[in-house]
Amino acid sequence: MAAQVYLDNAATTPLDPRVAEAMRPWLGETFGNASSLHAMGRQARQAVDESRRQVAALLNVDPGEIVFTASGTEADNLALVGTVQASPGRPCHVVTSQIEHPAVLETCRYLERHGTEVTYLPCGEDGIVSPLALRNAMRPVTRLVSIMAANNVTGVVQPIAELARIARENGALFHTDAVQAAGKLPFDLRAQPFDLLSISAHKLHGPQGVGALYVRSGLKLEPLVHGGGQEQGLRSATEFVAGLVGLGRAAEIAGSEMSAEAVHLIALRDRLIETIATHIPGAYLIGHRHRRLPGHLCLGFAGQEGEAIKLLLALDELGFAVSSGSACSAPHASEPSYVMLAMGFDALKARGSLRVTLSRFNTAAEVDRFLEVLPPLVRSLRPVSTRAQAPHLSLNLTRTFKS
Ligand code: PLP
């Protein structure tokens, strides 16, 4: 069997060999505790500090504003719970959206169980959260607005600069979950009114189990993890030096190669869109055509939404790793996607999408192999009774696809 073609980079990305190279010494002979006073400890501390500088450079912030965590999920939890718990006893209202990752949604539900009021903003059929809806949701007691930078299911990029401005004008803090966007879209936090921003190393060719939270200087958060006081007391625990070195190097590479990489990814993505629109009658794109991450596609096939898992498994058999757009974890793969339900899709359609996400390591040859396999596969899974209707469907949907 030919090597697997990996087209599931929104789930996780392969470790860049340059990142692995930077991490290698810290997984072997170099192993000091960054809090130790001896030479090996000081060497580890220097490595952690260097990583902090590299992550800060990616976001254009001060290194002292970066708090390392064990994941994007933990960064989101620290942002939300840490903000709310930093001012106990005051009435508290948080605004988020219905399409956030569970790392934010479930944390909001936790906060609701402990007395915080939460408003979940809807999104349009293009997957975008409206600034006007945010403006209308703001109240005097709104302490925090948390809206993701780019959605993990659709790849749709949110108008976060405008959303952040509205939060600030109304006296609230603004957090963005940039786990999908960091390293793919430029961030200049000195120029943008963001207070908190989460990232995760494994979405930008770094290691799994490492994340970071940008915390604007002067902002007070209540820590979630208590102990030896590492990370300015905000995240106690002995630092995972190898992981942090990996995050730092991954951030450095992403920062220096982002523009060239975007050109490569957009070319591959648009080749996928054009070919699929031409050769698969009834195919449609989920989410805004242009406001999307460079390498991210979420697709539906009209009349075949019930076959999405079959399609995914058939592609897997043929050596292509893609994902169902409906869920971020396998146990929920056959449930309708709450993101697509929020966009106004019915339950059947919301169960039946295919997510194809590219990275710097994907080649035009891989995309071409995928494009050879996908159209006949979709045709073969189409129920015989509906095959005749498909060209008719494509006339409408191809137009939607390209709009
Ligand atoms: N936020 C978004 C938008 C994500 O896509 C993910 C992971 O898929 C997370 C948060 C969680 O990050 P991590 O896997 O590092 O916990």
Coordinates of N, CA, C and O and ligand atoms in Angstrom, one line a residue, residues 10-11 71-74 76 101 103 148 150 152 177 179-180 200 202-203 210, ligand 1:
A10 N -6.2 19.7 10.7 CA -6.9 20.5 11.7 C -6.9 19.6 13.0 O -7.1 20.2 14.1
A11 N -6.8 18.3 12.9 CA -6.9 17.5 14.1 C -5.5 17.5 14.8 O -5.4 17.7 16.0
S71 N -1.7 22.4 27.1 CA -2.6 22.2 25.9 C -3.3 23.5 25.6 O -3.4 24.4 26.4
G72 N -3.9 23.5 24.4 CA -4.8 24.6 24.1 C -6.0 24.6 25.0 O -6.6 25.6 25.4
T73 N -6.5 23.4 25.3 CA -7.7 23.2 26.2 C -7.4 23.9 27.5 O -8.2 24.6 28.0
E74 N -6.2 23.6 28.1 CA -5.9 24.2 29.4 C -5.8 25.7 29.2 O -6.2 26.5 30.2
D76 N -7.4 27.7 27.2 CA -8.8 28.2 27.2 C -9.4 28.2 28.6 O -10.1 29.1 29.0
H101 N -15.0 25.6 20.1 CA -14.5 24.3 20.4 C -15.0 23.9 21.8 O -15.2 24.8 22.7
A103 N -13.5 23.0 24.3 CA -12.5 23.6 25.3 C -13.1 24.9 25.8 O -12.9 25.2 27.0
M148 N -13.7 32.5 19.0 CA -12.5 31.9 18.4 C -12.0 32.6 17.2 O -12.8 33.3 16.5
A150 N -10.5 31.2 14.4 CA -10.9 30.4 13.3 C -11.5 29.1 13.7 O -11.1 28.5 14.7
N152 N -12.7 25.2 14.0 CA -12.0 24.0 13.7 C -12.8 23.1 12.7 O -12.2 22.2 12.0
D177 N -9.7 32.0 21.1 CA -9.1 30.7 21.0 C -8.5 30.7 19.6 O -9.2 30.6 18.6
V179 N -6.3 28.5 18.5 CA -5.6 27.2 18.3 C -5.5 26.8 16.9 O -4.5 26.3 16.4
Q180 N -6.5 27.1 16.1 CA -6.5 26.7 14.7 C -5.8 27.8 13.8 O -5.3 27.5 12.8
S200 N -1.9 26.2 20.6 CA -1.5 24.8 20.9 C -0.4 24.4 19.9 O -0.6 24.6 18.7
H202 N 0.6 21.5 18.8 CA 0.5 20.4 17.9 C -0.3 20.8 16.6 O -0.4 20.0 15.7
K203 N -0.9 22.0 16.6 CA -1.6 22.5 15.4 C -0.6 23.2 14.5 O -1.0 23.6 13.4
V210 N 1.3 20.5 24.6 CA 1.9 21.8 24.9 C 1.1 22.9 24.4 O 0.7 22.9 23.2
Ligands
PLP1 N1 -9.5 25.0 20.3 C1 -9.7 24.7 19.1 C2 -10.3 25.6 18.1 C3 -9.2 23.4 18.6 O1 -9.3 23.1 17.3 C4 -8.6 22.5 19.6 C5 -8.2 21.2 19.2 O2 -8.6 20.7 18.2 C6 -8.5 23.0 20.9 C7 -9.0 24.2 21.3 C8 -7.9 22.1 21.9 O3 -6.4 22.2 21.8 P1 -5.6 21.0 22.5 O4 -5.7 19.8 21.6 O5 -4.2 21.5 22.5 O6 -6.1 20.7 23.8

